[in-house]
Short mmCIF file of C-alpha atoms in Angstrom, two decimals:
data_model
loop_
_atom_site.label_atom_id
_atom_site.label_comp_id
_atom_site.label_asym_id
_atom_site.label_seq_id
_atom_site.Cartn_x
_atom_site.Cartn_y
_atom_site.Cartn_z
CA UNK A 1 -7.18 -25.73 -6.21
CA UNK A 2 -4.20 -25.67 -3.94
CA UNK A 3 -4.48 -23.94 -0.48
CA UNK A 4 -1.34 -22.27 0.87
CA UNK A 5 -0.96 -21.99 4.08
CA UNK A 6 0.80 -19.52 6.27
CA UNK A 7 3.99 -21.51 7.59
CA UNK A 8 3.84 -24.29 5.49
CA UNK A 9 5.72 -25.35 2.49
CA UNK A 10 9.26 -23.93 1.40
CA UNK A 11 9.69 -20.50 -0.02
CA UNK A 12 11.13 -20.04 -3.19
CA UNK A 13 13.35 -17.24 -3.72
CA UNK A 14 14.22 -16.28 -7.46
CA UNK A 15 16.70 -13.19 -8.04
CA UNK A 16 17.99 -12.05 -11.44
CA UNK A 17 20.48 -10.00 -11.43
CA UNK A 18 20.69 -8.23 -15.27
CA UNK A 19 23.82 -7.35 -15.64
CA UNK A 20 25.46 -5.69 -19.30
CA UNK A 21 28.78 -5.69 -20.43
CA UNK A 22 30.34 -3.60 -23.33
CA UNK A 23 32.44 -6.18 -24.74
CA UNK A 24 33.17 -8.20 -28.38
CA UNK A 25 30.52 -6.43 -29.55
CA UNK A 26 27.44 -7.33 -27.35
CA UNK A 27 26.61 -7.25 -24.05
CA UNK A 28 24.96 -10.54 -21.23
CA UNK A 29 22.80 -10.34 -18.46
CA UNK A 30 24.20 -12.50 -15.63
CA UNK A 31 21.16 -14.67 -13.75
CA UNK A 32 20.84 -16.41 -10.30
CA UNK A 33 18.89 -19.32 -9.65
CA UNK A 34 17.66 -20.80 -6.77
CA UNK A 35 19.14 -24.09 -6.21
CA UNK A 36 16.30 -25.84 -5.55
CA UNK A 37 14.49 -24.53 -8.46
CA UNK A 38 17.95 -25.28 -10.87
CA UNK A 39 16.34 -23.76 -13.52
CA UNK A 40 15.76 -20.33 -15.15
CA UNK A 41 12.29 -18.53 -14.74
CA UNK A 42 12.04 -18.64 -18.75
CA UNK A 43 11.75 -22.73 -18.03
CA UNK A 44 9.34 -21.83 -15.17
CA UNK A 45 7.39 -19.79 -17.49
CA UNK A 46 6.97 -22.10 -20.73
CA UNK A 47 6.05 -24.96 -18.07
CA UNK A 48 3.42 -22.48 -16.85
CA UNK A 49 1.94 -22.08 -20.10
CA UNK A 50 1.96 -18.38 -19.50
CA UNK A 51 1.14 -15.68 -22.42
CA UNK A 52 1.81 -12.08 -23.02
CA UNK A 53 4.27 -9.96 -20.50
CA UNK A 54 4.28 -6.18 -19.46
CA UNK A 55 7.84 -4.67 -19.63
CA UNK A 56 8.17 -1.44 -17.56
CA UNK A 57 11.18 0.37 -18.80
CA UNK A 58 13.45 3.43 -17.05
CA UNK A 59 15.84 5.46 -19.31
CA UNK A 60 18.82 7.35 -17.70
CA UNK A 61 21.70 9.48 -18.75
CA UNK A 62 24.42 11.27 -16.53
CA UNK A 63 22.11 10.13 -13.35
CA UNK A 64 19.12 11.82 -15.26
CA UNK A 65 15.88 10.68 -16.82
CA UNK A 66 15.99 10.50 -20.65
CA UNK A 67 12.70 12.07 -21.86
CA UNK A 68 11.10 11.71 -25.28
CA UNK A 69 13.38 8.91 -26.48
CA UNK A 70 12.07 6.04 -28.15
CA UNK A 71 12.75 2.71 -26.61
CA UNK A 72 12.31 -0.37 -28.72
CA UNK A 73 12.72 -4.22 -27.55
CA UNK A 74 13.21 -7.11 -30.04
CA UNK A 75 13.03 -10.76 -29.09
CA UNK A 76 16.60 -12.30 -29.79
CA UNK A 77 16.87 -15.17 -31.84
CA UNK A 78 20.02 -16.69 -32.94
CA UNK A 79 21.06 -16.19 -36.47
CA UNK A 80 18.32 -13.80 -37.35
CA UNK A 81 18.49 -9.79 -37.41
CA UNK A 82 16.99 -8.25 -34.36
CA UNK A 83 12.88 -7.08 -35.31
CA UNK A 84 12.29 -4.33 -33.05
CA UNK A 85 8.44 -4.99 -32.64
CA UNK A 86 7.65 -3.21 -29.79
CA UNK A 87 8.07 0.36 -28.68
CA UNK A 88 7.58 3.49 -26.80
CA UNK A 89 8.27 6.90 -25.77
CA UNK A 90 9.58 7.97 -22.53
CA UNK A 91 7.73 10.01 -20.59
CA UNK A 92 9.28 13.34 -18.68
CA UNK A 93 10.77 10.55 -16.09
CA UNK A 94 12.23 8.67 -18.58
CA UNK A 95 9.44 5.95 -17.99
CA UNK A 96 7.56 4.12 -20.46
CA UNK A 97 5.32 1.15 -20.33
CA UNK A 98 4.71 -1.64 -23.47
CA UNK A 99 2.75 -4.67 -23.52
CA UNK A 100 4.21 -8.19 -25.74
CA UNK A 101 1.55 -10.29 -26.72
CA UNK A 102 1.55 -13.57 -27.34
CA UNK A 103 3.90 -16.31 -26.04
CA UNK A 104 6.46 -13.77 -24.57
CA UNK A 105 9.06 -15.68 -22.99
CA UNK A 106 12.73 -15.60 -24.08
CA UNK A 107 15.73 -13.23 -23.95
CA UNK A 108 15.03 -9.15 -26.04
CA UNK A 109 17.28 -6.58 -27.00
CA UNK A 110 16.42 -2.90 -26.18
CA UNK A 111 17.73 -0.31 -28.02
CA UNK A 112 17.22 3.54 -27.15
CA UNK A 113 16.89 6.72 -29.64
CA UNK A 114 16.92 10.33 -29.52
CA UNK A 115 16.34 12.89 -32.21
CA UNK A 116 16.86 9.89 -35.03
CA UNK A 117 20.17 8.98 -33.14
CA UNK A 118 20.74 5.49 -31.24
CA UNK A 119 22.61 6.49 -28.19
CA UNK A 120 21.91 2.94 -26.25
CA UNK A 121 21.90 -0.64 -26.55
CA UNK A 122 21.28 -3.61 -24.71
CA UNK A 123 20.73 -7.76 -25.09
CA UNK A 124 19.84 -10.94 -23.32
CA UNK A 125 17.24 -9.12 -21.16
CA UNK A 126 15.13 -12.33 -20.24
CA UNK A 127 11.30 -11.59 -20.03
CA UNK A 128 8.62 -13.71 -18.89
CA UNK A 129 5.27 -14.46 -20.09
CA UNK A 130 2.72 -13.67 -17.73
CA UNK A 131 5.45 -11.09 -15.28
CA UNK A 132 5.49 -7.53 -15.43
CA UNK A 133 9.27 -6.56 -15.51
CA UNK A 134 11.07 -3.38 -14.78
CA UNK A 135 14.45 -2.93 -16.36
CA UNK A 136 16.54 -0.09 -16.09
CA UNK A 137 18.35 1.58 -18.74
CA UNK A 138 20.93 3.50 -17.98
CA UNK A 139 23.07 4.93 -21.60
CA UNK A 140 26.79 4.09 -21.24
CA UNK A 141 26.08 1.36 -18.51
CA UNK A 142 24.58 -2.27 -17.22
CA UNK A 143 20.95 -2.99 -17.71
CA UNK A 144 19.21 -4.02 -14.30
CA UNK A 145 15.92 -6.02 -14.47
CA UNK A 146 14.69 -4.97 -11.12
CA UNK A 147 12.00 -6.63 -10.71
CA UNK A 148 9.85 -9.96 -12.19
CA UNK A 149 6.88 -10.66 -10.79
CA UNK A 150 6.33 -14.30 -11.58
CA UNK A 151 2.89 -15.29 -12.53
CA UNK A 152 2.82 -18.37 -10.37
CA UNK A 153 3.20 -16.78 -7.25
CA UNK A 154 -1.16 -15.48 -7.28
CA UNK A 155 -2.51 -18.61 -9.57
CA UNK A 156 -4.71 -21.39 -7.27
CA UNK A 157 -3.78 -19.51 -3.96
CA UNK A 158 -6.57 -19.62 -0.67
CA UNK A 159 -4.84 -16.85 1.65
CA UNK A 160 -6.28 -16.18 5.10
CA UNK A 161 -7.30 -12.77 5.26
CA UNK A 162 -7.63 -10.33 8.30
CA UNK A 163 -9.48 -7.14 8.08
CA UNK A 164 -9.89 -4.66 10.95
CA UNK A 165 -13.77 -5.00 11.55
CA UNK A 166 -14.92 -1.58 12.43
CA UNK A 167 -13.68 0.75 9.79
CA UNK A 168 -17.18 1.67 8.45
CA UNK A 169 -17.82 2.17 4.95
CA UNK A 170 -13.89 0.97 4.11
CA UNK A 171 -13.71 -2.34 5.82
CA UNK A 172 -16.05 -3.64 8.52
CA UNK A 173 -17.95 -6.58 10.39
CA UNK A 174 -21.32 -7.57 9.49
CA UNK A 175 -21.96 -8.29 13.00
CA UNK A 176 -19.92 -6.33 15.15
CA UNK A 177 -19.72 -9.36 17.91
CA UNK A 178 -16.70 -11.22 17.43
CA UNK A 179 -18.43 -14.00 18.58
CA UNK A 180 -20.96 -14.02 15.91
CA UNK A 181 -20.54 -15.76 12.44
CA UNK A 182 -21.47 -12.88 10.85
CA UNK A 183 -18.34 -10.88 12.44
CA UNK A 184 -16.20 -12.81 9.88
CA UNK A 185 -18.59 -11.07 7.04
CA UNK A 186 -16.81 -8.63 5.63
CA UNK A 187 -18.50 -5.11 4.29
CA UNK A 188 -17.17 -1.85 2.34
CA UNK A 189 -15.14 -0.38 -0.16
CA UNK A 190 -12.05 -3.22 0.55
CA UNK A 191 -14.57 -6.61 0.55
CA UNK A 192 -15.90 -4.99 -2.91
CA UNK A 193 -12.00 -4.50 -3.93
CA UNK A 194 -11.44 -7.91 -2.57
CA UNK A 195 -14.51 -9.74 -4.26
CA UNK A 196 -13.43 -8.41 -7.95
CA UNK A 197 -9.61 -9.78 -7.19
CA UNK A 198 -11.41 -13.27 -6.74
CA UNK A 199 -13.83 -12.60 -9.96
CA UNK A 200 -10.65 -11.57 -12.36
CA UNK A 201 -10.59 -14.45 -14.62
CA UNK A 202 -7.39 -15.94 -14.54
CA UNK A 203 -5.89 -14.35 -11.77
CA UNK A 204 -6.14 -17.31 -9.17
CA UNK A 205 -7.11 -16.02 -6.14
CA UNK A 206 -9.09 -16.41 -3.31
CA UNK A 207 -9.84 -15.53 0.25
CA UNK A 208 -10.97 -16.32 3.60
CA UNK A 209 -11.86 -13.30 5.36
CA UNK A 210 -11.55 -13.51 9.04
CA UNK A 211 -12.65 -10.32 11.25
CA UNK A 212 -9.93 -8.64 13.37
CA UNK A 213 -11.43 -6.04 16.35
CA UNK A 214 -7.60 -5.16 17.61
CA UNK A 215 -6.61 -2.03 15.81
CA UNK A 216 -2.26 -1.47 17.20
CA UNK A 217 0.10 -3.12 14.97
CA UNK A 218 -2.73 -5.22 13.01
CA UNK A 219 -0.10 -4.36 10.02
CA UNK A 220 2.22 -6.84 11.54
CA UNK A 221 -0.02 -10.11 12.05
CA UNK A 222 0.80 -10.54 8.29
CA UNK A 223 4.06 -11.66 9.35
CA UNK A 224 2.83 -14.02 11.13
CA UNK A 225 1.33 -17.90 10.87
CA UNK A 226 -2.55 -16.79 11.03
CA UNK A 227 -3.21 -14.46 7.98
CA UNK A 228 -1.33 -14.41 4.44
CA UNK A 229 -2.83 -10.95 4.18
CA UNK A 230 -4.04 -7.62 6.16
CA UNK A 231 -5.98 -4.93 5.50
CA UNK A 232 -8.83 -2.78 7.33
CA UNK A 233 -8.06 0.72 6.03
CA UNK A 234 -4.56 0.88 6.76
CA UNK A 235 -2.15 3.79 5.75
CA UNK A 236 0.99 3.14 4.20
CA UNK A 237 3.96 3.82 6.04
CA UNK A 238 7.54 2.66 6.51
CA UNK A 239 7.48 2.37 10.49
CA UNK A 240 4.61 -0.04 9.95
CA UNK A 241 6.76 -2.58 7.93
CA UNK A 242 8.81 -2.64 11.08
CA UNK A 243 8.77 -4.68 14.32
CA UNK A 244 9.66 -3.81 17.67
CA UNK A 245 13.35 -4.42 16.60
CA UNK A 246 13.15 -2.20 13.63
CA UNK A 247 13.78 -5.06 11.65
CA UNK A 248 11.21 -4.96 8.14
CA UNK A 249 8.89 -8.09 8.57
CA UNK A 250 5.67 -7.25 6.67
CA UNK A 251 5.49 -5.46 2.81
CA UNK A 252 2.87 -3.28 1.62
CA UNK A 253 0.88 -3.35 -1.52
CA UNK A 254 0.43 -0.14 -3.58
CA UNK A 255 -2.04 2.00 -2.40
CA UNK A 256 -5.87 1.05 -3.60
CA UNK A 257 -7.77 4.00 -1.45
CA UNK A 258 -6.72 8.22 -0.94
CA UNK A 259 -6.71 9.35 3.24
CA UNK A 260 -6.42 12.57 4.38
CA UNK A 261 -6.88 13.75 7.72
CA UNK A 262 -9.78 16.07 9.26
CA UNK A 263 -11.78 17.61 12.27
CA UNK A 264 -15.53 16.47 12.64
CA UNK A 265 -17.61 18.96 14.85
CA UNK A 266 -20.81 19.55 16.00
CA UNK A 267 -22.51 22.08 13.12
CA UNK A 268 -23.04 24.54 15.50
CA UNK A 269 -19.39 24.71 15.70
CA UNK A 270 -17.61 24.73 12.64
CA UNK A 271 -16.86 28.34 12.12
CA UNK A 272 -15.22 28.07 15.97
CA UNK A 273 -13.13 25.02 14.77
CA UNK A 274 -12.43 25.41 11.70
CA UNK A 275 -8.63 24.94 11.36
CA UNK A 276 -6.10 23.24 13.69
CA UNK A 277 -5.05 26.44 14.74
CA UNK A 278 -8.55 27.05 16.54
CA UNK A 279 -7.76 24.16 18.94
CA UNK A 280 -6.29 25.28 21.81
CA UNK A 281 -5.96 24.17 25.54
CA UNK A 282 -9.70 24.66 26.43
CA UNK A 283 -10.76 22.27 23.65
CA UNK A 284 -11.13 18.56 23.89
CA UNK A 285 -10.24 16.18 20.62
CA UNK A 286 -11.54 13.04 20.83
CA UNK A 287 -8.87 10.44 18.75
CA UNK A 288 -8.52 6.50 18.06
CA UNK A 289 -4.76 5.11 19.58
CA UNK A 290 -2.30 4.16 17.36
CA UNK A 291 -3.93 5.82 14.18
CA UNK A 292 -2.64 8.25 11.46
CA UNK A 293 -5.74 10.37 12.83
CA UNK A 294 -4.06 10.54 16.16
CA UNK A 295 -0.42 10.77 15.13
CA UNK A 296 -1.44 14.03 12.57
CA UNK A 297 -3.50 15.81 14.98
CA UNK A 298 -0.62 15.89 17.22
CA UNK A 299 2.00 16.96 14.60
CA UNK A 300 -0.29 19.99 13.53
CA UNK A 301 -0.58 21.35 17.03
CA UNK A 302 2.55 21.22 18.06
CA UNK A 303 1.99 18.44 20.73
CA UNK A 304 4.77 16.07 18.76
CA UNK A 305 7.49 17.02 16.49
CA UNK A 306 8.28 15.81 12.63
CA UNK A 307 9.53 12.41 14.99
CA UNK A 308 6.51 11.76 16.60
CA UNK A 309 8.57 13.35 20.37
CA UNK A 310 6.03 14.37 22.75
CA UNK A 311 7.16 18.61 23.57
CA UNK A 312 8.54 19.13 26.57
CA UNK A 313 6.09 19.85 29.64
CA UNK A 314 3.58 17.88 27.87
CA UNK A 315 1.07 15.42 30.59
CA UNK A 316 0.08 11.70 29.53
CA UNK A 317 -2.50 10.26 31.94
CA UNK A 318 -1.88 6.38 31.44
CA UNK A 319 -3.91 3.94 32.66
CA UNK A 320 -1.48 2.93 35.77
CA UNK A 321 0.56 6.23 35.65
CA UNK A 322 1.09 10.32 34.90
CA UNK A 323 4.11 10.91 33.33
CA UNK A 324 5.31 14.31 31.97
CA UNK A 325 7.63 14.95 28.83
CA UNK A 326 10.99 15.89 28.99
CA UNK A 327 11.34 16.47 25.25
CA UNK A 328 13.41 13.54 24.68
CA UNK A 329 12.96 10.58 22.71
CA UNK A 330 11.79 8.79 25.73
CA UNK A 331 8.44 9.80 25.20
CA UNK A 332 7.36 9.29 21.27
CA UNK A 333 3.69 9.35 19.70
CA UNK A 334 3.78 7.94 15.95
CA UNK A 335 0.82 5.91 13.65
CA UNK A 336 3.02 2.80 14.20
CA UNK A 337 3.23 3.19 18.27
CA UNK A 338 4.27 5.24 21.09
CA UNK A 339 6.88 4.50 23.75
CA UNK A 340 6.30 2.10 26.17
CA UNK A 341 6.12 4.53 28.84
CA UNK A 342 2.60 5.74 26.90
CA UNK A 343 1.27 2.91 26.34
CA UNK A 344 -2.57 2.77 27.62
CA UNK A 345 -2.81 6.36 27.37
CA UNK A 346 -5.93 8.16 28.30
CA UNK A 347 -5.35 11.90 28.20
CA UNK A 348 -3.15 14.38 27.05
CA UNK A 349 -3.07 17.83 28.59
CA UNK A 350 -0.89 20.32 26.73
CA UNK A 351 2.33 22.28 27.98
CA UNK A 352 1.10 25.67 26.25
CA UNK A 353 -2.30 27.38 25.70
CA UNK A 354 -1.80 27.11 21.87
CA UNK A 355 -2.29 23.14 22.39
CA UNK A 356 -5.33 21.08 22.52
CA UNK A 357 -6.69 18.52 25.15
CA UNK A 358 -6.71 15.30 23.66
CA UNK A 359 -8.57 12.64 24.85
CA UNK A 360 -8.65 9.04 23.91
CA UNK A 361 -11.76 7.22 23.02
CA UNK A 362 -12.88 3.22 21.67
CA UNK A 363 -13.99 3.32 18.17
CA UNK A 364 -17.85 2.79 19.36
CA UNK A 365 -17.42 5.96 22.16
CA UNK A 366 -16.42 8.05 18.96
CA UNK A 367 -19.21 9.72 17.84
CA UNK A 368 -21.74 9.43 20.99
CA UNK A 369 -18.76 11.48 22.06
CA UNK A 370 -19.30 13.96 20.49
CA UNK A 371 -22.78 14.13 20.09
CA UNK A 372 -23.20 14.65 23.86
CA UNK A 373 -20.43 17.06 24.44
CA UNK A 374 -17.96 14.71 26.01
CA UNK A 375 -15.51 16.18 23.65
CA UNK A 376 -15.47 19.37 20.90
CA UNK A 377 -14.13 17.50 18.07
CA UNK A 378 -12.97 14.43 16.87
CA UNK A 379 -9.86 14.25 14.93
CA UNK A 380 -10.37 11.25 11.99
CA UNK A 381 -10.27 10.38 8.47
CA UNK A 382 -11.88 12.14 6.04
CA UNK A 383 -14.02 9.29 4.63
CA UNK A 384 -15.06 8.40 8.37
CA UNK A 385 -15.79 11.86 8.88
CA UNK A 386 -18.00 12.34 5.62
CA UNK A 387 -19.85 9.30 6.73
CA UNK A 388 -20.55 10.26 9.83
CA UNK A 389 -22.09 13.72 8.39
CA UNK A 390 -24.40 11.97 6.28
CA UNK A 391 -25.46 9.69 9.09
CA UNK A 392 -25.96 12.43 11.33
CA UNK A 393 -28.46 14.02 9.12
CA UNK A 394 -25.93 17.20 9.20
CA UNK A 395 -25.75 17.62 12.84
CA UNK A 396 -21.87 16.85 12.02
CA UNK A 397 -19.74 19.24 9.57
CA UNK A 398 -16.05 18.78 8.27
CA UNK A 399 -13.51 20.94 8.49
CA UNK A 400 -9.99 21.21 8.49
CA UNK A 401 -9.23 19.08 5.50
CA UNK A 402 -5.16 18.32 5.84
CA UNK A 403 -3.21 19.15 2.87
CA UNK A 404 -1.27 15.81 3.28
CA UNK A 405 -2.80 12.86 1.34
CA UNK A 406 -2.07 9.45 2.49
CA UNK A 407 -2.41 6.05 1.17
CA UNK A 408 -4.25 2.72 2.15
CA UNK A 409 -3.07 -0.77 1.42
CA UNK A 410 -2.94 -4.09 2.66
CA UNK A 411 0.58 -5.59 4.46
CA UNK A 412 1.60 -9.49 3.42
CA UNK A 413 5.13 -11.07 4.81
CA UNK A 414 7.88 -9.19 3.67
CA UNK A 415 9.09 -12.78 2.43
CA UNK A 416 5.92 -12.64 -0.06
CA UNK A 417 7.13 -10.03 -1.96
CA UNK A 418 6.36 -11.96 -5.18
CA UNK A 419 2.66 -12.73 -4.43
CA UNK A 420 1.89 -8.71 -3.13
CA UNK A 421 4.17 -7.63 -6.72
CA UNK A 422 0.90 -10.01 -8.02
CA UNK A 423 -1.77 -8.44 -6.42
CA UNK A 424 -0.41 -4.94 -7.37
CA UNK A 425 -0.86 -5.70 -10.89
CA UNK A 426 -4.33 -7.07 -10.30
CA UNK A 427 -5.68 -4.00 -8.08
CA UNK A 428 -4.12 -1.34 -10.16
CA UNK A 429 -6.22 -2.84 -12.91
CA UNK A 430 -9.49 -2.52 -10.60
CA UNK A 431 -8.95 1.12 -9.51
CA UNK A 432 -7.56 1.89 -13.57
CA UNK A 433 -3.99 2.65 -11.80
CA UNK A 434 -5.62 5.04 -8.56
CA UNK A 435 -7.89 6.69 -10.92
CA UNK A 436 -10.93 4.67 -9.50
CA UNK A 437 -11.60 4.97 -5.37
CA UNK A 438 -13.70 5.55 -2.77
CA UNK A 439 -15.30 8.30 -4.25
CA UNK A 440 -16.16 6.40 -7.29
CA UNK A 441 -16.89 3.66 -5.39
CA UNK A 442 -19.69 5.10 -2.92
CA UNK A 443 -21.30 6.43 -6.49
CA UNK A 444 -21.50 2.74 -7.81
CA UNK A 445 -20.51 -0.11 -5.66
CA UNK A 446 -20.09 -2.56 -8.65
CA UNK A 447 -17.31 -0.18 -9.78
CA UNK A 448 -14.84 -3.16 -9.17
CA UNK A 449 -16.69 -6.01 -10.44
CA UNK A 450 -17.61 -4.58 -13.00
CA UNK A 451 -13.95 -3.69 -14.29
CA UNK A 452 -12.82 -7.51 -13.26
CA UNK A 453 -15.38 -8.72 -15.80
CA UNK A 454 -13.98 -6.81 -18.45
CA UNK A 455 -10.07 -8.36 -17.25
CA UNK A 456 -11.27 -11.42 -19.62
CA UNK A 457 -7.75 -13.23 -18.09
CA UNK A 458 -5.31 -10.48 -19.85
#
């Protein structure tokens, strides 16, 4: 087995470029090669001894989606008529998704029909066995393969993992002492996810789980030298791809687990708090730094705008400082970080009676918190929450469920965009493409191993 290691090696960077042209009668895909590579990914792929392919095709017509059309592909092969063997329909995007068995690799043709009439064609798209590749389609223009996730980029792979160690039930510490060797144990929904990925037959991987107990911009220590990959129940969003510069250093994967924000309150009190309206300036909400728990709460009371800009008269006791808002951009509150004059922040006291208190807590102080009245309510996850009910023995209730849903995945170098395009395809087998999470999951924890047994190295 080879072991890859973070900052080590040279990076291979393959881009095709599918490109059609109307003209003598047929049409060619242009393709870029690396030039230390100096050969095509079809050579990459037969010298892989790679099988079968998944081709992910997108019709469009006058900047429209094409529904309802058939799309077929047929392998080209000089001197012979083109066999269209393979087909689908488009779905109301224009989307449809086929599978090539066999040894796949080699240049197809894709033709496009609607109501018995051909009204597109297109050659030389190269396909690789063992990718998944997205082409687009547009009638009356070039085809675009945008995207090829090459097979090699998951197969014989060690990556050094960090998860956040004390997101309890989704990812979390055996040991909660980082000095203790069972703090590198991981637990929950994402080690199950993570232990199927390494049990998929075929699929190559493998990983060596080190626990993290920082919780700001964990996202971002995948772009650096200590961990291939990051996780610890992390939401997706854009300004977490981002450093300090703005400039896009990590990538997520797809999302593998549902969020969505919530209150939990003592049960004595949830008719009194039931909505985010019911918090005003008399009320205390206990919240996590630097979380999508925090950054919500303080969008849907009016503390922060759509930007994450604190409102104007706002107070921020910091741990050196006070500091009031002047409704600029100079003081910002987001999931991804605040501004640096915020930074340590301990308490928020509103500008308006309509706002809450918010007060800001370690992940142990959470619930003791609240169980003793040092704050009303704590404003969290709704997975956290429900676990905290049923460890509570119901002296906790949720309410408040957020409308919004948000999305968890785990952030890899944005220069690994290859190797997360891999472990896409492998987890959106596992959770049977986000129909299988953590609700599933808490019902039957073999949920995930038991689907990677059945992945029999397709």
């Amino acid at each position: 087995m080879i072991v890859m290691m973070k900052g080590f090696g040279s990076v291979v960077v393959l881009v095709l470029v599918a490109g059609l042209m109307w003209h003598c009668g047929g049409e060619r895909v242009m393709m870029e090669v690396d030039e230390q590579v100096g050969q095509p990914l079809s050579k990459l792929a037969v010298e892989n001894n790679a099988s079968g392919a998944v081709v992910v095709a997108s019709v469009q017509q006058d900047d429209g989606p094409v529904s309802g059309a058939m799309v077929e592909f047929a392998r080209s092969i000089a001197g012979q008529v083109a066999e269209y063997a393979w087909s689908g329909m488009t779905d109301e995007d224009g989307r449809m998704r086929l599978e090539i068995a066999g040894d796949a690799t080699g240049y197809y043709q894709a033709r496009v029909s609607q109501d018995g009439r051909v009204i597109g064609l297109w050659s030389s798209i190269p396909i690789n066995a063992g990718d998944e590749v997205v082409v687009n389609l547009p009638v009356g223009g070039r085809a675009q393969v945008t995207r090829m996730s090459p097979s090699s980029a998951c197969a014989d792979r060690v990556l050094n993992f960090g998860f956040f160690a004390f997101f309890a039930p989704v990812s979390s510490s055996a040991d909660p002492d980082p000095n203790s060797a069972g703090f590198n144990t991981h637990m929950g929904y994402e080690a199950d996810l993570l232990t199927a990925l390494e049990a998929m037959d075929g699929a190559g991987l493998s990983f060596s789980r080190r626990g993290i107990d920082i919780w700001p911009n964990i996202w971002l220590l995948s772009a650096g030298p200590e961990y291939d990959v990051v996780g610890g129940g992390i939401t997706i969003l854009d300004s977490r791809t981002r450093d300090e510069m703005g400039n896009q250093v990590v990538t997520f994967t797809s999302g593998h687990i549902v969020f969505r924000q919530s209150l939990l309150v003592r049960a004595e009190d949830g008719a009194r708090w039931a909505s985010h309206d019911d918090l005003t300036s008399d009320v205390r909400v206990g919240v996590l730094a630097s979380t999508t728990g925090e950054a919500r709460l303080l969008v849907l009371t009016g503390l922060v705008n759509a930007d994450g800009v604190l409102a104007e008269g706002v107070r921020v006791e910091t741990q050196t400082d006070t500091v009031v808002a002047d409704g600029s951009a100079n003081f910002f509150i987001t999931a991804a970080g605040a501004s640096p004059n915020l930074e340590g922040r301990q308490r928020i006291f509103p500008a308006v009676d309509t706002m809450p208190q918010v007060v800001y807590l370690g992940e142990e102080e959470l619930l003791g918190a609240l169980a003793s009245g040092r704050v009303d309510v704590l404003a969290r996850g709704e997975i956290g929450n429900r676990d905290a009910v049923h460890a509570s023995g119901g002296a906790f209730v949720v309410t408040a469920l957020d409308s919004a849903v948000e999305y968890g995945g785990f952030t890899l170098g944005v220069e690994d965009a290859d190797l997360a395009a891999c472990i896409d395809d492998k987890i959106n087998y596992l959770t049977d493409d986000q129909r299988i999470g953590y609700g599933e999951w808490r019902q039957d924890p073999s949920v995930f191993i038991t689907r990677a047994r059945m992945w029999k190295g397709r």
